[in-house]
mmCIF file of C-alpha atoms in Angstrom:
data_model
loop_
_atom_site.group_PDB
_atom_site.id
_atom_site.type_symbol
_atom_site.label_atom_id
_atom_site.label_comp_id
_atom_site.label_asym_id
_atom_site.label_seq_id
_atom_site.Cartn_x
_atom_site.Cartn_y
_atom_site.Cartn_z
ATOM 1 C CA MET A 1 140.713 78.654 155.786
ATOM 2 C CA HIS A 2 138.304 76.448 158.146
ATOM 3 C CA VAL A 3 137.854 79.425 160.195
ATOM 4 C CA ARG A 4 137.430 81.842 157.627
ATOM 5 C CA SER A 5 134.683 80.340 156.131
ATOM 6 C CA THR A 6 132.871 79.808 159.580
ATOM 7 C CA PHE A 7 133.400 83.526 159.957
ATOM 8 C CA VAL A 8 131.760 84.555 156.924
ATOM 9 C CA ALA A 9 128.658 81.913 157.313
ATOM 10 C CA LEU A 10 128.261 83.442 160.849
ATOM 11 C CA ALA A 11 128.550 87.098 159.611
ATOM 12 C CA LEU A 12 125.845 85.977 156.627
ATOM 13 C CA LEU A 13 123.269 84.177 159.147
ATOM 14 C CA ALA A 14 123.498 87.119 161.679
ATOM 15 C CA ALA A 15 122.257 89.734 158.844
ATOM 16 C CA GLY A 16 119.799 87.461 157.677
ATOM 17 C CA ALA A 17 118.748 86.822 161.687
ATOM 18 C CA SER A 18 118.763 90.909 161.367
ATOM 19 C CA VAL A 19 116.522 91.553 158.343
ATOM 20 C CA GLN A 20 113.835 88.811 159.645
ATOM 21 C CA ALA A 21 114.280 90.673 162.984
ATOM 22 C CA ASN A 22 113.328 93.881 161.698
ATOM 23 C CA ASN A 23 110.509 92.279 159.354
ATOM 24 C CA LEU A 24 108.770 90.932 162.397
ATOM 25 C CA LEU A 25 109.584 94.141 164.621
ATOM 26 C CA ASP A 26 107.504 96.321 161.869
ATOM 27 C CA GLN A 27 104.981 93.713 161.907
ATOM 28 C CA LEU A 28 104.414 93.854 165.881
ATOM 29 C CA LYS A 29 104.760 97.431 165.442
ATOM 30 C CA GLU A 30 101.729 97.539 163.236
ATOM 31 C CA GLN A 31 99.711 94.821 165.441
ATOM 32 C CA ALA A 32 100.331 96.792 168.075
ATOM 33 C CA GLY A 33 99.870 100.160 167.153
ATOM 34 C CA ALA A 34 96.415 98.572 165.069
ATOM 35 C CA ALA A 35 95.340 97.296 168.527
ATOM 36 C CA VAL A 36 95.497 100.315 170.332
ATOM 37 C CA ASN A 37 94.162 102.596 167.721
ATOM 38 C CA SER A 38 91.438 100.530 166.713
ATOM 39 C CA GLN A 39 89.785 100.131 170.309
ATOM 40 C CA GLY A 40 87.587 103.408 169.540
ATOM 41 C CA SER A 41 87.394 106.590 170.743
ATOM 42 C CA SER A 42 84.158 108.551 171.482
ATOM 43 C CA SER A 43 81.404 109.414 169.325
ATOM 44 C CA SER A 44 78.696 111.665 169.877
ATOM 45 C CA THR A 45 77.186 110.431 166.773
ATOM 46 C CA GLY A 46 76.336 106.693 167.575
ATOM 47 C CA ASN A 47 75.960 105.612 164.001
ATOM 48 C CA SER A 48 78.234 104.969 161.189
ATOM 49 C CA GLY A 49 76.643 107.533 158.711
ATOM 50 C CA GLY A 50 76.056 105.705 156.021
ATOM 51 C CA GLY A 51 79.320 104.129 155.765
ATOM 52 C CA SER A 52 79.924 101.549 152.667
ATOM 53 C CA ALA A 53 80.573 98.065 152.139
ATOM 54 C CA LEU A 54 84.268 99.038 152.549
ATOM 55 C CA SER A 55 84.267 100.037 156.143
ATOM 56 C CA ASN A 56 84.033 96.576 157.428
ATOM 57 C CA LEU A 57 87.893 96.271 155.738
ATOM 58 C CA SER A 58 90.235 94.120 157.377
ATOM 59 C CA LEU A 59 93.727 95.538 156.876
ATOM 60 C CA GLY A 60 96.689 94.539 158.463
ATOM 61 C CA GLY A 61 94.427 92.136 161.131
ATOM 62 C CA PHE A 62 92.153 94.896 162.229
ATOM 63 C CA LYS A 63 88.957 96.372 161.502
ATOM 64 C CA MET A 64 89.402 99.834 159.593
ATOM 65 C CA PRO A 65 87.013 102.254 161.149
ATOM 66 C CA ALA A 66 83.857 103.064 159.660
ATOM 67 C CA VAL A 67 84.010 106.026 157.098
ATOM 68 C CA GLY A 68 80.394 107.551 156.006
ATOM 69 C CA SER A 69 78.600 110.810 156.001
ATOM 70 C CA SER A 70 78.842 111.782 159.963
ATOM 71 C CA THR A 71 82.685 111.625 159.343
ATOM 72 C CA ILE A 72 83.133 113.544 156.121
ATOM 73 C CA GLY A 73 84.978 115.669 158.328
ATOM 74 C CA SER A 74 87.997 113.286 159.542
ATOM 75 C CA ALA A 75 88.063 111.347 155.908
ATOM 76 C CA ALA A 76 88.493 114.859 154.021
ATOM 77 C CA GLY A 77 91.727 115.577 156.722
ATOM 78 C CA VAL A 78 92.736 111.733 156.351
ATOM 79 C CA LEU A 79 92.745 112.576 152.394
ATOM 80 C CA GLU A 80 95.069 116.059 153.417
ATOM 81 C CA TYR A 81 97.459 113.653 155.178
ATOM 82 C CA CYS A 82 97.721 111.205 152.540
ATOM 83 C CA VAL A 83 98.486 113.639 149.474
ATOM 84 C CA LYS A 84 100.517 115.688 152.084
ATOM 85 C CA ASN A 85 102.727 112.475 152.470
ATOM 86 C CA ASN A 86 102.864 110.809 149.332
ATOM 87 C CA TYR A 87 100.353 108.313 149.767
ATOM 88 C CA LEU A 88 97.752 109.520 147.525
ATOM 89 C CA GLY A 89 98.103 110.986 144.205
ATOM 90 C CA GLY A 90 95.975 112.013 141.619
ATOM 91 C CA ASP A 91 91.763 112.910 142.429
ATOM 92 C CA ALA A 92 92.465 112.446 145.988
ATOM 93 C CA ALA A 93 93.083 116.268 146.814
ATOM 94 C CA SER A 94 89.984 117.180 144.586
ATOM 95 C CA VAL A 95 87.902 114.229 146.404
ATOM 96 C CA LYS A 96 89.151 116.787 149.745
ATOM 97 C CA ASP A 97 87.808 119.205 148.225
ATOM 98 C CA LYS A 98 84.639 118.650 147.546
ATOM 99 C CA LEU A 99 84.409 116.899 151.121
ATOM 100 C CA LEU A 100 85.208 120.034 152.469
ATOM 101 C CA ALA A 101 82.680 121.800 150.548
ATOM 102 C CA LYS A 102 79.866 120.148 152.006
ATOM 103 C CA ILE A 103 80.954 120.633 155.798
ATOM 104 C CA THR A 104 81.455 124.458 156.149
ATOM 105 C CA GLY A 105 80.082 126.289 159.401
ATOM 106 C CA GLN A 106 79.981 122.541 161.234
ATOM 107 C CA LYS A 107 82.420 122.707 164.296
ATOM 108 C CA LYS A 108 82.766 119.287 165.022
ATOM 109 C CA GLN A 109 83.351 118.730 161.304
ATOM 110 C CA GLU A 110 85.896 120.849 160.955
ATOM 111 C CA ASN A 111 87.402 119.885 164.221
ATOM 112 C CA ASP A 112 87.647 116.045 162.945
ATOM 113 C CA PHE A 113 89.090 117.191 159.481
ATOM 114 C CA ALA A 114 91.820 118.725 161.654
ATOM 115 C CA SER A 115 92.240 115.674 163.743
ATOM 116 C CA GLY A 116 92.342 114.039 160.305
ATOM 117 C CA ALA A 117 95.244 115.807 158.812
ATOM 118 C CA LYS A 118 97.426 115.187 161.613
ATOM 119 C CA GLY A 119 96.655 111.180 160.721
ATOM 120 C CA LEU A 120 93.796 110.472 162.997
ATOM 121 C CA LEU A 121 91.113 108.627 160.922
ATOM 122 C CA LYS A 122 87.734 108.732 163.377
ATOM 123 C CA GLY A 123 84.900 106.466 162.070
ATOM 124 C CA GLY A 124 81.252 106.904 162.740
ATOM 125 C CA ASP A 125 81.232 103.064 164.491
ATOM 126 C CA GLY A 126 83.036 104.714 167.229
ATOM 127 C CA LYS A 127 86.661 103.338 166.162
ATOM 128 C CA SER A 128 89.779 105.167 165.353
ATOM 129 C CA LEU A 129 93.022 104.956 163.728
ATOM 130 C CA ASN A 130 96.357 106.728 164.138
ATOM 131 C CA LEU A 131 98.177 106.157 160.480
ATOM 132 C CA LYS A 132 101.293 108.026 162.416
ATOM 133 C CA GLY A 133 101.805 104.283 164.183
ATOM 134 C CA LEU A 134 101.873 102.520 161.010
ATOM 135 C CA SER A 135 104.309 101.562 158.173
ATOM 136 C CA SER A 136 104.436 103.225 154.891
ATOM 137 C CA LYS A 137 102.831 99.968 153.247
ATOM 138 C CA VAL A 138 99.649 99.575 155.756
ATOM 139 C CA LYS A 139 99.529 103.815 155.163
ATOM 140 C CA GLU A 140 99.353 103.420 151.781
ATOM 141 C CA LYS A 141 96.409 100.737 151.965
ATOM 142 C CA ALA A 142 94.603 102.988 154.357
ATOM 143 C CA CYS A 143 94.651 105.984 152.570
ATOM 144 C CA ASP A 144 93.202 103.884 149.468
ATOM 145 C CA TYR A 145 90.509 102.871 151.553
ATOM 146 C CA VAL A 146 89.515 106.249 152.853
ATOM 147 C CA LEU A 147 89.782 107.521 149.122
ATOM 148 C CA LYS A 148 87.914 104.604 148.238
ATOM 149 C CA ASN A 149 84.823 105.375 150.883
ATOM 150 C CA ALA A 150 85.420 109.403 150.477
ATOM 151 C CA THR A 151 84.222 108.893 146.887
ATOM 152 C CA SER A 152 81.043 107.142 147.312
ATOM 153 C CA LEU A 153 80.321 110.032 149.845
ATOM 154 C CA ILE A 154 80.699 113.329 147.447
#
């Protein structure tokens, strides 16, 4: 009986350790992805383009790229990504459509939209964030961040 109790206790301990290890691995992935993706990308604008106070939001231990008038295409694309992947609903599609109306015919903004629709948020501050490498919880927060900032650009 003592051997069986010991075996059950070890099995429960191993299962608990496995859950903790998975949680730790998810956290490490988030932080590693954030560190790599927030290193920055080259930006020809050189300014934040009027990003709101939310542009300094820290999410998961890193700063979100600034979303402003110079990044309307990227923001619209990320909204497309977020809606398509069910991280946003409601008026997000309407906000995206209004942003798209503002950038029609602007090649750089249209290219940024295409990248954003694949999950890459480019900020006017030169930073970028690839949503694909983040956990669902962090993606939801990032999508909310973009929606709040994009709404102020309409």
